[in-house]
Amino acid sequence: MRLRTVLASLTAGLAAAASLTTAGPATAANSASGHACSPSVSIDRFSDALDKTTYDGTFVGNFSALATDRDGSLAALEDRSSLFSLDPATLRPRSAVHLADEQGADLDSEGLAVDGDGTRLITSETEPSVRRYSADGRILDRLPVPPSLLVAPAGRATANQTFEGLTLLPGGHTLLAAMEDAISGDSTGIVRFQTWRRTKGGHFRLSAQYGYRTDAGLGVPEVQATPDGRLLVLERGFTSGVGNTVRLYLADLRHATDTSGVENLTGQPSVRLVGKTLLTDIADCPSLGATAKQPQPNPLLDNIEGMTITGRDHTGRLKVLLVSDDNQNPSQTTRFYYLRVRI
């Protein structure tokens, strides 16, 4: 999502952004051992290699989601209806596919999951919607959405505050989408996690729904299932003149109440919300020499919005890749963050 408090978008000068064919990998602050952000999280390095570049005439940025593809490459979704394939080592784009809805209109594309057959499940937060696309961008299916999660007046959601995160749980039988913000009638800070179960025909039907409480002033831009079925959850906010807040949580759906039949989530004791444990505040990571184009609590920070798990290291820690959404804004940066996370 393009944060409402972030400044104006692309200036005319960015139309002449350098082509990635001349851009180097430019990976900053390499570290073999990692640098501690917290007892659970360390950061190896970051990369600004793709910042303000183009590929085949398409601006490279606005990244809202990441996923690890079946061949090990990175799928990077931008919120202006393009899906890139990136080289996992250099981040150089290999291809770009344009996405559209059934009428050919662009999406506000926010969430991404790569299914076991290589098809892409992609959310658009306009309606909101979840569609399945082929690798070349053809629509194959559209999933049902509960009426209450539709944008008002059709439902109770706020425009640009809907399906931001998307992930398949281990085994591929359950898909989960995270709303970014609360719907009307729910308490501020309680967001809904909607799930679908795969049917025998390969389609998805609506399943359980859960409530998750964010920290004050933060929303949920991304979720990612861990190998044991828990969730990594990003919480993010922005304060003008101060900068971004980005926190990484470990969440557990076990014991949480199915809220699909609960009209209003107001903190009632009969509803058990998703449990969560703070792994780190990204502001506590070492800056590694990063610079920021606007005020930030830590110059390493930007508008972090995408996340994927790329594997494990030799100690069993998860290798987690984050990316920021620069909104095609000269005061923001497209930045990749290489973390190691012990859960």
mmCIF file of C-alpha atoms in Angstrom:
data_model
loop_
_atom_site.group_PDB
_atom_site.id
_atom_site.type_symbol
_atom_site.label_atom_id
_atom_site.label_comp_id
_atom_site.label_asym_id
_atom_site.label_seq_id
_atom_site.Cartn_x
_atom_site.Cartn_y
_atom_site.Cartn_z
ATOM 1 C CA MET A 1 0.000 0.000 0.000
ATOM 2 C CA ARG A 2 1.179 3.565 -0.676
ATOM 3 C CA LEU A 3 1.133 5.071 2.825
ATOM 4 C CA ARG A 4 -1.274 7.959 3.098
ATOM 5 C CA THR A 5 1.197 10.038 5.113
ATOM 6 C CA VAL A 6 4.077 9.595 2.652
ATOM 7 C CA LEU A 7 4.908 12.557 0.401
ATOM 8 C CA ALA A 8 4.056 12.934 -3.294
ATOM 9 C CA SER A 9 4.995 10.365 -5.881
ATOM 10 C CA LEU A 10 7.497 10.323 -8.724
ATOM 11 C CA THR A 11 8.903 13.607 -10.057
ATOM 12 C CA ALA A 12 9.560 14.130 -13.731
ATOM 13 C CA GLY A 13 13.240 13.499 -13.276
ATOM 14 C CA LEU A 14 12.647 9.903 -12.261
ATOM 15 C CA ALA A 15 11.240 9.167 -15.699
ATOM 16 C CA ALA A 16 14.845 9.112 -16.818
ATOM 17 C CA ALA A 17 15.891 6.597 -14.148
ATOM 18 C CA ALA A 18 18.948 4.605 -15.113
ATOM 19 C CA SER A 19 18.374 1.263 -16.816
ATOM 20 C CA LEU A 20 19.373 -1.750 -14.731
ATOM 21 C CA THR A 21 21.475 -2.964 -17.640
ATOM 22 C CA THR A 22 24.052 -0.415 -16.477
ATOM 23 C CA ALA A 23 23.437 -0.740 -12.758
ATOM 24 C CA GLY A 24 25.767 -2.867 -10.675
ATOM 25 C CA PRO A 25 24.691 -5.177 -7.871
ATOM 26 C CA ALA A 26 25.800 -2.502 -5.340
ATOM 27 C CA THR A 27 25.281 -4.607 -2.247
ATOM 28 C CA ALA A 28 26.261 -2.704 0.890
ATOM 29 C CA ALA A 29 27.845 -3.806 4.128
ATOM 30 C CA ASN A 30 28.508 -7.498 3.559
ATOM 31 C CA SER A 31 28.906 -9.520 6.739
ATOM 32 C CA ALA A 32 29.562 -13.226 7.098
ATOM 33 C CA SER A 33 28.652 -13.351 10.755
ATOM 34 C CA GLY A 34 25.623 -11.063 10.842
ATOM 35 C CA HIS A 35 24.873 -8.169 13.174
ATOM 36 C CA ALA A 36 22.468 -8.491 16.074
ATOM 37 C CA CYS A 37 19.173 -6.620 16.032
ATOM 38 C CA SER A 38 17.876 -8.634 19.002
ATOM 39 C CA PRO A 39 18.555 -12.039 20.571
ATOM 40 C CA SER A 40 16.390 -13.594 17.820
ATOM 41 C CA VAL A 41 17.307 -11.569 14.737
ATOM 42 C CA SER A 42 20.472 -10.431 12.990
ATOM 43 C CA ILE A 43 21.032 -8.592 9.732
ATOM 44 C CA ASP A 44 23.728 -9.683 7.319
ATOM 45 C CA ARG A 45 23.517 -6.865 4.807
ATOM 46 C CA PHE A 46 21.264 -4.664 2.739
ATOM 47 C CA SER A 47 21.157 -3.774 -0.940
ATOM 48 C CA ASP A 48 20.006 -0.651 -2.762
ATOM 49 C CA ALA A 49 20.920 -2.145 -6.146
ATOM 50 C CA LEU A 50 17.446 -1.697 -7.646
ATOM 51 C CA ASP A 51 16.720 1.776 -6.325
ATOM 52 C CA LYS A 52 15.426 4.095 -9.077
ATOM 53 C CA THR A 53 16.213 1.701 -11.928
ATOM 54 C CA THR A 54 14.209 0.442 -14.880
ATOM 55 C CA TYR A 55 13.904 -2.855 -16.682
ATOM 56 C CA ASP A 56 12.669 -3.151 -20.258
ATOM 57 C CA GLY A 57 10.939 0.220 -19.919
ATOM 58 C CA THR A 58 9.255 -0.654 -16.607
ATOM 59 C CA PHE A 59 10.107 1.160 -13.379
ATOM 60 C CA VAL A 60 11.655 -1.216 -10.857
ATOM 61 C CA GLY A 61 10.259 -0.395 -7.437
ATOM 62 C CA ASN A 62 6.942 0.050 -5.627
ATOM 63 C CA PHE A 63 7.558 -3.436 -4.218
ATOM 64 C CA SER A 64 4.731 -4.668 -2.011
ATOM 65 C CA ALA A 65 5.499 -8.405 -1.707
ATOM 66 C CA LEU A 66 8.154 -11.057 -2.226
ATOM 67 C CA ALA A 67 7.952 -14.818 -2.731
ATOM 68 C CA THR A 68 10.470 -17.556 -3.388
ATOM 69 C CA ASP A 69 9.705 -19.261 -6.695
ATOM 70 C CA ARG A 70 10.079 -22.981 -7.347
ATOM 71 C CA ASP A 71 13.403 -22.514 -9.187
ATOM 72 C CA GLY A 72 14.881 -20.469 -6.344
ATOM 73 C CA SER A 73 14.400 -17.124 -8.068
ATOM 74 C CA LEU A 74 12.604 -14.272 -6.352
ATOM 75 C CA ALA A 75 9.143 -13.164 -7.383
ATOM 76 C CA ALA A 76 8.737 -9.470 -6.560
ATOM 77 C CA LEU A 77 5.299 -7.868 -6.801
ATOM 78 C CA GLU A 78 4.902 -4.146 -7.279
ATOM 79 C CA ASP A 79 1.688 -2.440 -6.314
ATOM 80 C CA ARG A 80 1.172 -0.947 -9.773
ATOM 81 C CA SER A 81 0.338 -4.211 -11.477
ATOM 82 C CA SER A 82 3.722 -5.717 -12.417
ATOM 83 C CA LEU A 83 5.319 -8.952 -11.252
ATOM 84 C CA PHE A 84 9.101 -9.267 -11.597
ATOM 85 C CA SER A 85 11.351 -12.311 -11.525
ATOM 86 C CA LEU A 86 14.667 -11.434 -9.852
ATOM 87 C CA ASP A 87 17.967 -13.251 -9.804
ATOM 88 C CA PRO A 88 18.391 -14.392 -6.178
ATOM 89 C CA ALA A 89 22.119 -13.591 -6.135
ATOM 90 C CA THR A 90 22.294 -10.242 -7.934
ATOM 91 C CA LEU A 91 18.639 -9.084 -7.720
ATOM 92 C CA ARG A 92 18.783 -8.257 -11.433
ATOM 93 C CA PRO A 93 15.347 -8.602 -13.078
ATOM 94 C CA ARG A 94 14.956 -11.536 -15.460
ATOM 95 C CA SER A 95 11.424 -10.752 -16.592
ATOM 96 C CA ALA A 96 8.422 -8.554 -15.871
ATOM 97 C CA VAL A 97 4.788 -9.597 -16.318
ATOM 98 C CA HIS A 98 1.903 -7.140 -16.406
ATOM 99 C CA LEU A 99 -1.166 -8.063 -14.354
ATOM 100 C CA ALA A 100 -4.760 -6.964 -14.855
ATOM 101 C CA ASP A 101 -8.266 -7.730 -13.640
ATOM 102 C CA GLU A 102 -11.017 -9.349 -15.695
ATOM 103 C CA GLN A 103 -11.729 -6.058 -17.483
ATOM 104 C CA GLY A 104 -8.076 -5.402 -18.267
ATOM 105 C CA ALA A 105 -7.653 -2.735 -15.577
ATOM 106 C CA ASP A 106 -4.531 -2.489 -13.440
ATOM 107 C CA LEU A 107 -4.500 -3.866 -9.906
ATOM 108 C CA ASP A 108 -3.438 -2.321 -6.626
ATOM 109 C CA SER A 109 -1.424 -5.515 -6.214
ATOM 110 C CA GLU A 110 -0.235 -6.091 -2.648
ATOM 111 C CA GLY A 111 0.025 -9.756 -1.581
ATOM 112 C CA LEU A 112 1.772 -12.659 -3.303
ATOM 113 C CA ALA A 113 2.113 -16.404 -2.826
ATOM 114 C CA VAL A 114 3.597 -18.889 -5.307
ATOM 115 C CA ASP A 115 1.636 -22.152 -5.333
ATOM 116 C CA GLY A 116 3.170 -25.597 -5.716
ATOM 117 C CA ASP A 117 2.259 -25.741 -9.417
ATOM 118 C CA GLY A 118 3.944 -22.405 -10.099
ATOM 119 C CA THR A 119 0.772 -20.343 -10.349
ATOM 120 C CA ARG A 120 0.648 -17.042 -8.534
ATOM 121 C CA LEU A 121 -1.948 -16.053 -5.955
ATOM 122 C CA ILE A 122 -2.178 -12.261 -5.861
ATOM 123 C CA THR A 123 -4.278 -9.834 -3.862
ATOM 124 C CA SER A 124 -5.531 -6.447 -4.946
ATOM 125 C CA GLU A 125 -6.635 -4.197 -2.118
ATOM 126 C CA THR A 126 -9.056 -2.188 -4.254
ATOM 127 C CA GLU A 127 -12.079 -4.487 -3.781
ATOM 128 C CA PRO A 128 -10.254 -6.418 -2.153
ATOM 129 C CA SER A 129 -9.687 -9.572 -4.198
ATOM 130 C CA VAL A 130 -7.531 -12.679 -4.460
ATOM 131 C CA ARG A 131 -6.893 -14.054 -7.938
ATOM 132 C CA ARG A 132 -4.829 -16.921 -9.270
ATOM 133 C CA TYR A 133 -2.613 -16.122 -12.264
ATOM 134 C CA SER A 134 -0.507 -18.227 -14.567
ATOM 135 C CA ALA A 135 3.204 -17.423 -14.753
ATOM 136 C CA ASP A 136 2.536 -15.366 -17.888
ATOM 137 C CA GLY A 137 -0.197 -13.281 -16.222
ATOM 138 C CA ARG A 138 -3.453 -14.999 -17.286
ATOM 139 C CA ILE A 139 -6.288 -15.086 -14.728
ATOM 140 C CA LEU A 140 -7.118 -18.678 -13.791
ATOM 141 C CA ASP A 141 -9.397 -18.280 -10.785
ATOM 142 C CA ARG A 142 -10.837 -15.767 -8.334
ATOM 143 C CA LEU A 143 -11.405 -16.606 -4.678
ATOM 144 C CA PRO A 144 -14.499 -15.659 -2.665
ATOM 145 C CA VAL A 145 -14.178 -12.817 -0.128
ATOM 146 C CA PRO A 146 -16.434 -12.389 2.946
ATOM 147 C CA PRO A 147 -18.855 -9.455 2.432
ATOM 148 C CA SER A 148 -17.686 -7.732 5.629
ATOM 149 C CA LEU A 149 -14.115 -7.467 4.304
ATOM 150 C CA LEU A 150 -15.134 -5.672 1.117
ATOM 151 C CA VAL A 151 -14.474 -1.947 0.845
ATOM 152 C CA ALA A 152 -17.390 0.259 1.904
ATOM 153 C CA PRO A 153 -20.147 0.707 0.894
ATOM 154 C CA ALA A 154 -20.177 -2.929 -0.260
ATOM 155 C CA GLY A 155 -18.609 -3.989 3.043
ATOM 156 C CA ARG A 156 -16.959 -2.595 6.153
ATOM 157 C CA ALA A 157 -13.350 -2.181 5.055
ATOM 158 C CA THR A 158 -11.549 1.079 4.338
ATOM 159 C CA ALA A 159 -10.041 1.681 0.908
ATOM 160 C CA ASN A 160 -6.295 0.890 0.777
ATOM 161 C CA GLN A 161 -6.493 -0.868 4.146
ATOM 162 C CA THR A 162 -7.419 -4.385 3.036
ATOM 163 C CA PHE A 163 -5.503 -7.499 1.885
ATOM 164 C CA GLU A 164 -1.800 -6.619 2.186
ATOM 165 C CA GLY A 165 -0.194 -9.911 3.256
ATOM 166 C CA LEU A 166 -0.688 -13.327 1.666
ATOM 167 C CA THR A 167 0.893 -16.693 2.438
ATOM 168 C CA LEU A 168 0.345 -20.411 1.985
ATOM 169 C CA LEU A 169 0.681 -22.456 5.153
ATOM 170 C CA PRO A 170 2.919 -25.568 5.064
ATOM 171 C CA GLY A 171 1.421 -28.314 2.930
ATOM 172 C CA GLY A 172 -0.290 -25.810 0.675
ATOM 173 C CA HIS A 173 -3.810 -26.635 1.842
ATOM 174 C CA THR A 174 -4.513 -23.311 3.590
ATOM 175 C CA LEU A 175 -4.101 -19.797 2.228
ATOM 176 C CA LEU A 176 -4.056 -16.824 4.601
ATOM 177 C CA ALA A 177 -4.535 -13.123 3.820
ATOM 178 C CA ALA A 178 -3.966 -10.350 6.344
ATOM 179 C CA MET A 179 -6.004 -7.169 6.379
ATOM 180 C CA GLU A 180 -3.816 -4.133 6.924
ATOM 181 C CA ASP A 181 -6.190 -2.293 9.217
ATOM 182 C CA ALA A 182 -9.394 -2.804 11.186
ATOM 183 C CA ILE A 183 -12.798 -2.900 9.535
ATOM 184 C CA SER A 184 -15.647 -0.677 10.703
ATOM 185 C CA GLY A 185 -17.151 -1.964 13.955
ATOM 186 C CA ASP A 186 -13.934 -3.644 15.112
ATOM 187 C CA SER A 187 -11.710 -1.965 17.681
ATOM 188 C CA THR A 188 -8.822 0.085 16.361
ATOM 189 C CA GLY A 189 -5.760 -2.129 16.032
ATOM 190 C CA ILE A 190 -7.593 -5.445 15.682
ATOM 191 C CA VAL A 191 -7.179 -6.709 12.116
ATOM 192 C CA ARG A 192 -8.684 -9.801 10.534
ATOM 193 C CA PHE A 193 -6.698 -12.707 9.116
ATOM 194 C CA GLN A 194 -8.845 -14.574 6.547
ATOM 195 C CA THR A 195 -8.107 -18.150 5.474
ATOM 196 C CA TRP A 196 -9.217 -20.393 2.624
ATOM 197 C CA ARG A 197 -8.992 -24.194 2.365
ATOM 198 C CA ARG A 198 -8.120 -25.929 -0.872
ATOM 199 C CA THR A 199 -10.866 -28.131 -2.316
ATOM 200 C CA LYS A 200 -10.455 -31.406 -4.208
ATOM 201 C CA GLY A 201 -10.789 -29.525 -7.487
ATOM 202 C CA GLY A 202 -7.904 -27.253 -6.625
ATOM 203 C CA HIS A 203 -10.057 -24.225 -5.851
ATOM 204 C CA PHE A 204 -10.159 -22.485 -2.469
ATOM 205 C CA ARG A 205 -13.215 -22.087 -0.238
ATOM 206 C CA LEU A 206 -13.623 -19.683 2.672
ATOM 207 C CA SER A 207 -12.449 -21.056 5.984
ATOM 208 C CA ALA A 208 -11.597 -19.773 9.457
ATOM 209 C CA GLN A 209 -10.902 -16.142 10.266
ATOM 210 C CA TYR A 210 -8.836 -14.778 13.141
ATOM 211 C CA GLY A 211 -8.292 -11.503 14.960
ATOM 212 C CA TYR A 212 -4.793 -10.083 15.432
ATOM 213 C CA ARG A 213 -3.983 -7.017 17.541
ATOM 214 C CA THR A 214 -1.289 -4.684 16.216
ATOM 215 C CA ASP A 215 0.812 -2.297 18.235
ATOM 216 C CA ALA A 216 -0.677 1.189 18.559
ATOM 217 C CA GLY A 217 -0.563 3.121 15.309
ATOM 218 C CA LEU A 218 0.758 0.218 13.217
ATOM 219 C CA GLY A 219 -0.788 -1.889 10.459
ATOM 220 C CA VAL A 220 0.088 -5.248 8.885
ATOM 221 C CA PRO A 221 1.795 -5.010 5.462
ATOM 222 C CA GLU A 222 2.970 -8.631 5.244
ATOM 223 C CA VAL A 223 2.735 -12.138 6.694
ATOM 224 C CA GLN A 224 4.830 -15.202 5.912
ATOM 225 C CA ALA A 225 4.237 -18.774 7.097
ATOM 226 C CA THR A 226 7.179 -20.463 8.805
ATOM 227 C CA PRO A 227 8.010 -24.139 8.153
ATOM 228 C CA ASP A 228 6.324 -25.143 11.432
ATOM 229 C CA GLY A 229 3.059 -23.368 10.586
ATOM 230 C CA ARG A 230 3.489 -20.230 12.623
ATOM 231 C CA LEU A 231 3.602 -16.776 11.030
ATOM 232 C CA LEU A 232 6.162 -14.036 10.681
ATOM 233 C CA VAL A 233 4.178 -10.783 10.798
ATOM 234 C CA LEU A 234 5.462 -7.362 9.823
ATOM 235 C CA GLU A 235 3.895 -4.384 11.566
ATOM 236 C CA ARG A 236 4.569 -0.963 10.093
ATOM 237 C CA GLY A 237 3.685 2.693 10.497
ATOM 238 C CA PHE A 238 4.919 6.125 9.449
ATOM 239 C CA THR A 239 5.088 9.461 11.267
ATOM 240 C CA SER A 240 5.886 12.545 9.217
ATOM 241 C CA GLY A 241 9.118 14.163 10.371
ATOM 242 C CA VAL A 242 10.056 11.077 12.402
ATOM 243 C CA GLY A 243 10.028 8.210 9.937
ATOM 244 C CA ASN A 244 9.021 4.561 9.837
ATOM 245 C CA THR A 245 8.354 2.055 12.572
ATOM 246 C CA VAL A 246 8.789 -1.565 11.447
ATOM 247 C CA ARG A 247 8.570 -4.519 13.833
ATOM 248 C CA LEU A 248 8.806 -8.246 13.184
ATOM 249 C CA TYR A 249 6.618 -10.592 15.219
ATOM 250 C CA LEU A 250 6.204 -14.347 15.483
ATOM 251 C CA ALA A 251 2.499 -15.196 15.594
ATOM 252 C CA ASP A 252 0.686 -18.441 16.388
ATOM 253 C CA LEU A 253 -2.818 -19.277 15.182
ATOM 254 C CA ARG A 254 -3.172 -22.164 17.616
ATOM 255 C CA HIS A 255 -5.778 -21.508 20.293
ATOM 256 C CA ALA A 256 -7.058 -18.381 18.470
ATOM 257 C CA THR A 257 -10.843 -18.072 18.087
ATOM 258 C CA ASP A 258 -12.438 -18.457 14.670
ATOM 259 C CA THR A 259 -13.956 -14.981 14.281
ATOM 260 C CA SER A 260 -15.753 -15.564 10.978
ATOM 261 C CA GLY A 261 -19.058 -15.539 12.881
ATOM 262 C CA VAL A 262 -18.170 -12.616 15.179
ATOM 263 C CA GLU A 263 -19.628 -9.395 13.799
ATOM 264 C CA ASN A 264 -17.585 -6.952 15.881
ATOM 265 C CA LEU A 265 -14.189 -7.536 17.477
ATOM 266 C CA THR A 266 -14.035 -5.245 20.466
ATOM 267 C CA GLY A 267 -11.658 -7.085 22.750
ATOM 268 C CA GLN A 268 -14.379 -9.234 24.265
ATOM 269 C CA PRO A 269 -12.975 -11.917 26.618
ATOM 270 C CA SER A 270 -14.763 -14.708 24.763
ATOM 271 C CA VAL A 271 -12.568 -14.097 21.693
ATOM 272 C CA ARG A 272 -8.965 -15.218 21.880
ATOM 273 C CA LEU A 273 -6.798 -13.248 19.463
ATOM 274 C CA VAL A 274 -3.774 -14.598 17.626
ATOM 275 C CA GLY A 275 -0.821 -14.825 19.997
ATOM 276 C CA LYS A 276 2.318 -12.887 19.063
ATOM 277 C CA THR A 277 5.895 -12.464 20.299
ATOM 278 C CA LEU A 278 8.186 -9.610 19.318
ATOM 279 C CA LEU A 279 11.274 -10.795 17.452
ATOM 280 C CA THR A 280 12.779 -7.393 16.751
ATOM 281 C CA ASP A 281 12.205 -3.743 16.041
ATOM 282 C CA ILE A 282 14.120 -3.056 12.826
ATOM 283 C CA ALA A 283 15.187 0.307 14.275
ATOM 284 C CA ASP A 284 17.347 -1.678 16.708
ATOM 285 C CA CYS A 285 19.406 -3.226 13.898
ATOM 286 C CA PRO A 286 22.853 -1.781 13.189
ATOM 287 C CA SER A 287 22.636 0.754 10.367
ATOM 288 C CA LEU A 288 25.499 -0.916 8.419
ATOM 289 C CA GLY A 289 26.373 2.404 6.820
ATOM 290 C CA ALA A 290 22.931 2.935 5.317
ATOM 291 C CA THR A 291 21.735 6.421 4.509
ATOM 292 C CA ALA A 292 18.171 7.721 4.476
ATOM 293 C CA LYS A 293 16.627 10.323 2.187
ATOM 294 C CA GLN A 294 14.216 11.526 4.860
ATOM 295 C CA PRO A 295 14.195 11.543 8.684
ATOM 296 C CA GLN A 296 14.294 8.027 10.159
ATOM 297 C CA PRO A 297 14.882 6.668 13.682
ATOM 298 C CA ASN A 298 17.596 4.551 12.025
ATOM 299 C CA PRO A 299 18.897 5.410 8.527
ATOM 300 C CA LEU A 300 18.537 1.729 7.638
ATOM 301 C CA LEU A 301 14.751 2.067 7.776
ATOM 302 C CA ASP A 302 12.392 2.745 4.919
ATOM 303 C CA ASN A 303 8.828 1.757 4.029
ATOM 304 C CA ILE A 304 9.351 -2.013 4.472
ATOM 305 C CA GLU A 305 6.448 -3.909 2.972
ATOM 306 C CA GLY A 306 7.502 -7.277 1.473
ATOM 307 C CA MET A 307 8.948 -10.422 3.069
ATOM 308 C CA THR A 308 9.857 -13.979 2.114
ATOM 309 C CA ILE A 309 11.721 -16.877 3.715
ATOM 310 C CA THR A 310 14.491 -18.044 1.369
ATOM 311 C CA GLY A 311 15.829 -21.014 3.401
ATOM 312 C CA ARG A 312 17.784 -21.877 6.540
ATOM 313 C CA ASP A 313 21.413 -21.368 7.477
ATOM 314 C CA HIS A 314 23.676 -24.064 8.942
ATOM 315 C CA THR A 315 22.467 -23.268 12.471
ATOM 316 C CA GLY A 316 18.797 -23.660 11.587
ATOM 317 C CA ARG A 317 17.988 -19.953 11.535
ATOM 318 C CA LEU A 318 15.530 -18.787 8.884
ATOM 319 C CA LYS A 319 16.966 -16.638 6.117
ATOM 320 C CA VAL A 320 14.427 -13.853 5.672
ATOM 321 C CA LEU A 321 14.455 -11.232 2.938
ATOM 322 C CA LEU A 322 12.594 -7.940 3.330
ATOM 323 C CA VAL A 323 12.024 -5.193 0.772
ATOM 324 C CA SER A 324 10.832 -1.597 1.032
ATOM 325 C CA ASP A 325 8.279 0.106 -1.205
ATOM 326 C CA ASP A 326 9.727 3.394 -2.456
ATOM 327 C CA ASN A 327 6.390 4.599 -3.877
ATOM 328 C CA GLN A 328 8.385 5.995 -6.842
ATOM 329 C CA ASN A 329 9.219 8.789 -4.434
ATOM 330 C CA PRO A 330 12.626 10.538 -4.547
ATOM 331 C CA SER A 331 12.669 10.730 -0.734
ATOM 332 C CA GLN A 332 12.329 6.946 -0.356
ATOM 333 C CA THR A 333 14.530 3.978 -1.261
ATOM 334 C CA THR A 334 13.965 0.521 -2.730
ATOM 335 C CA ARG A 335 16.037 -1.494 -0.254
ATOM 336 C CA PHE A 336 16.448 -5.232 0.352
ATOM 337 C CA TYR A 337 17.299 -6.486 3.859
ATOM 338 C CA TYR A 338 18.934 -9.855 4.506
ATOM 339 C CA LEU A 339 17.983 -11.155 7.963
ATOM 340 C CA ARG A 340 18.554 -14.321 9.949
ATOM 341 C CA VAL A 341 15.758 -15.203 12.337
ATOM 342 C CA ARG A 342 15.732 -17.778 15.119
ATOM 343 C CA ILE A 343 12.235 -18.934 16.087
#
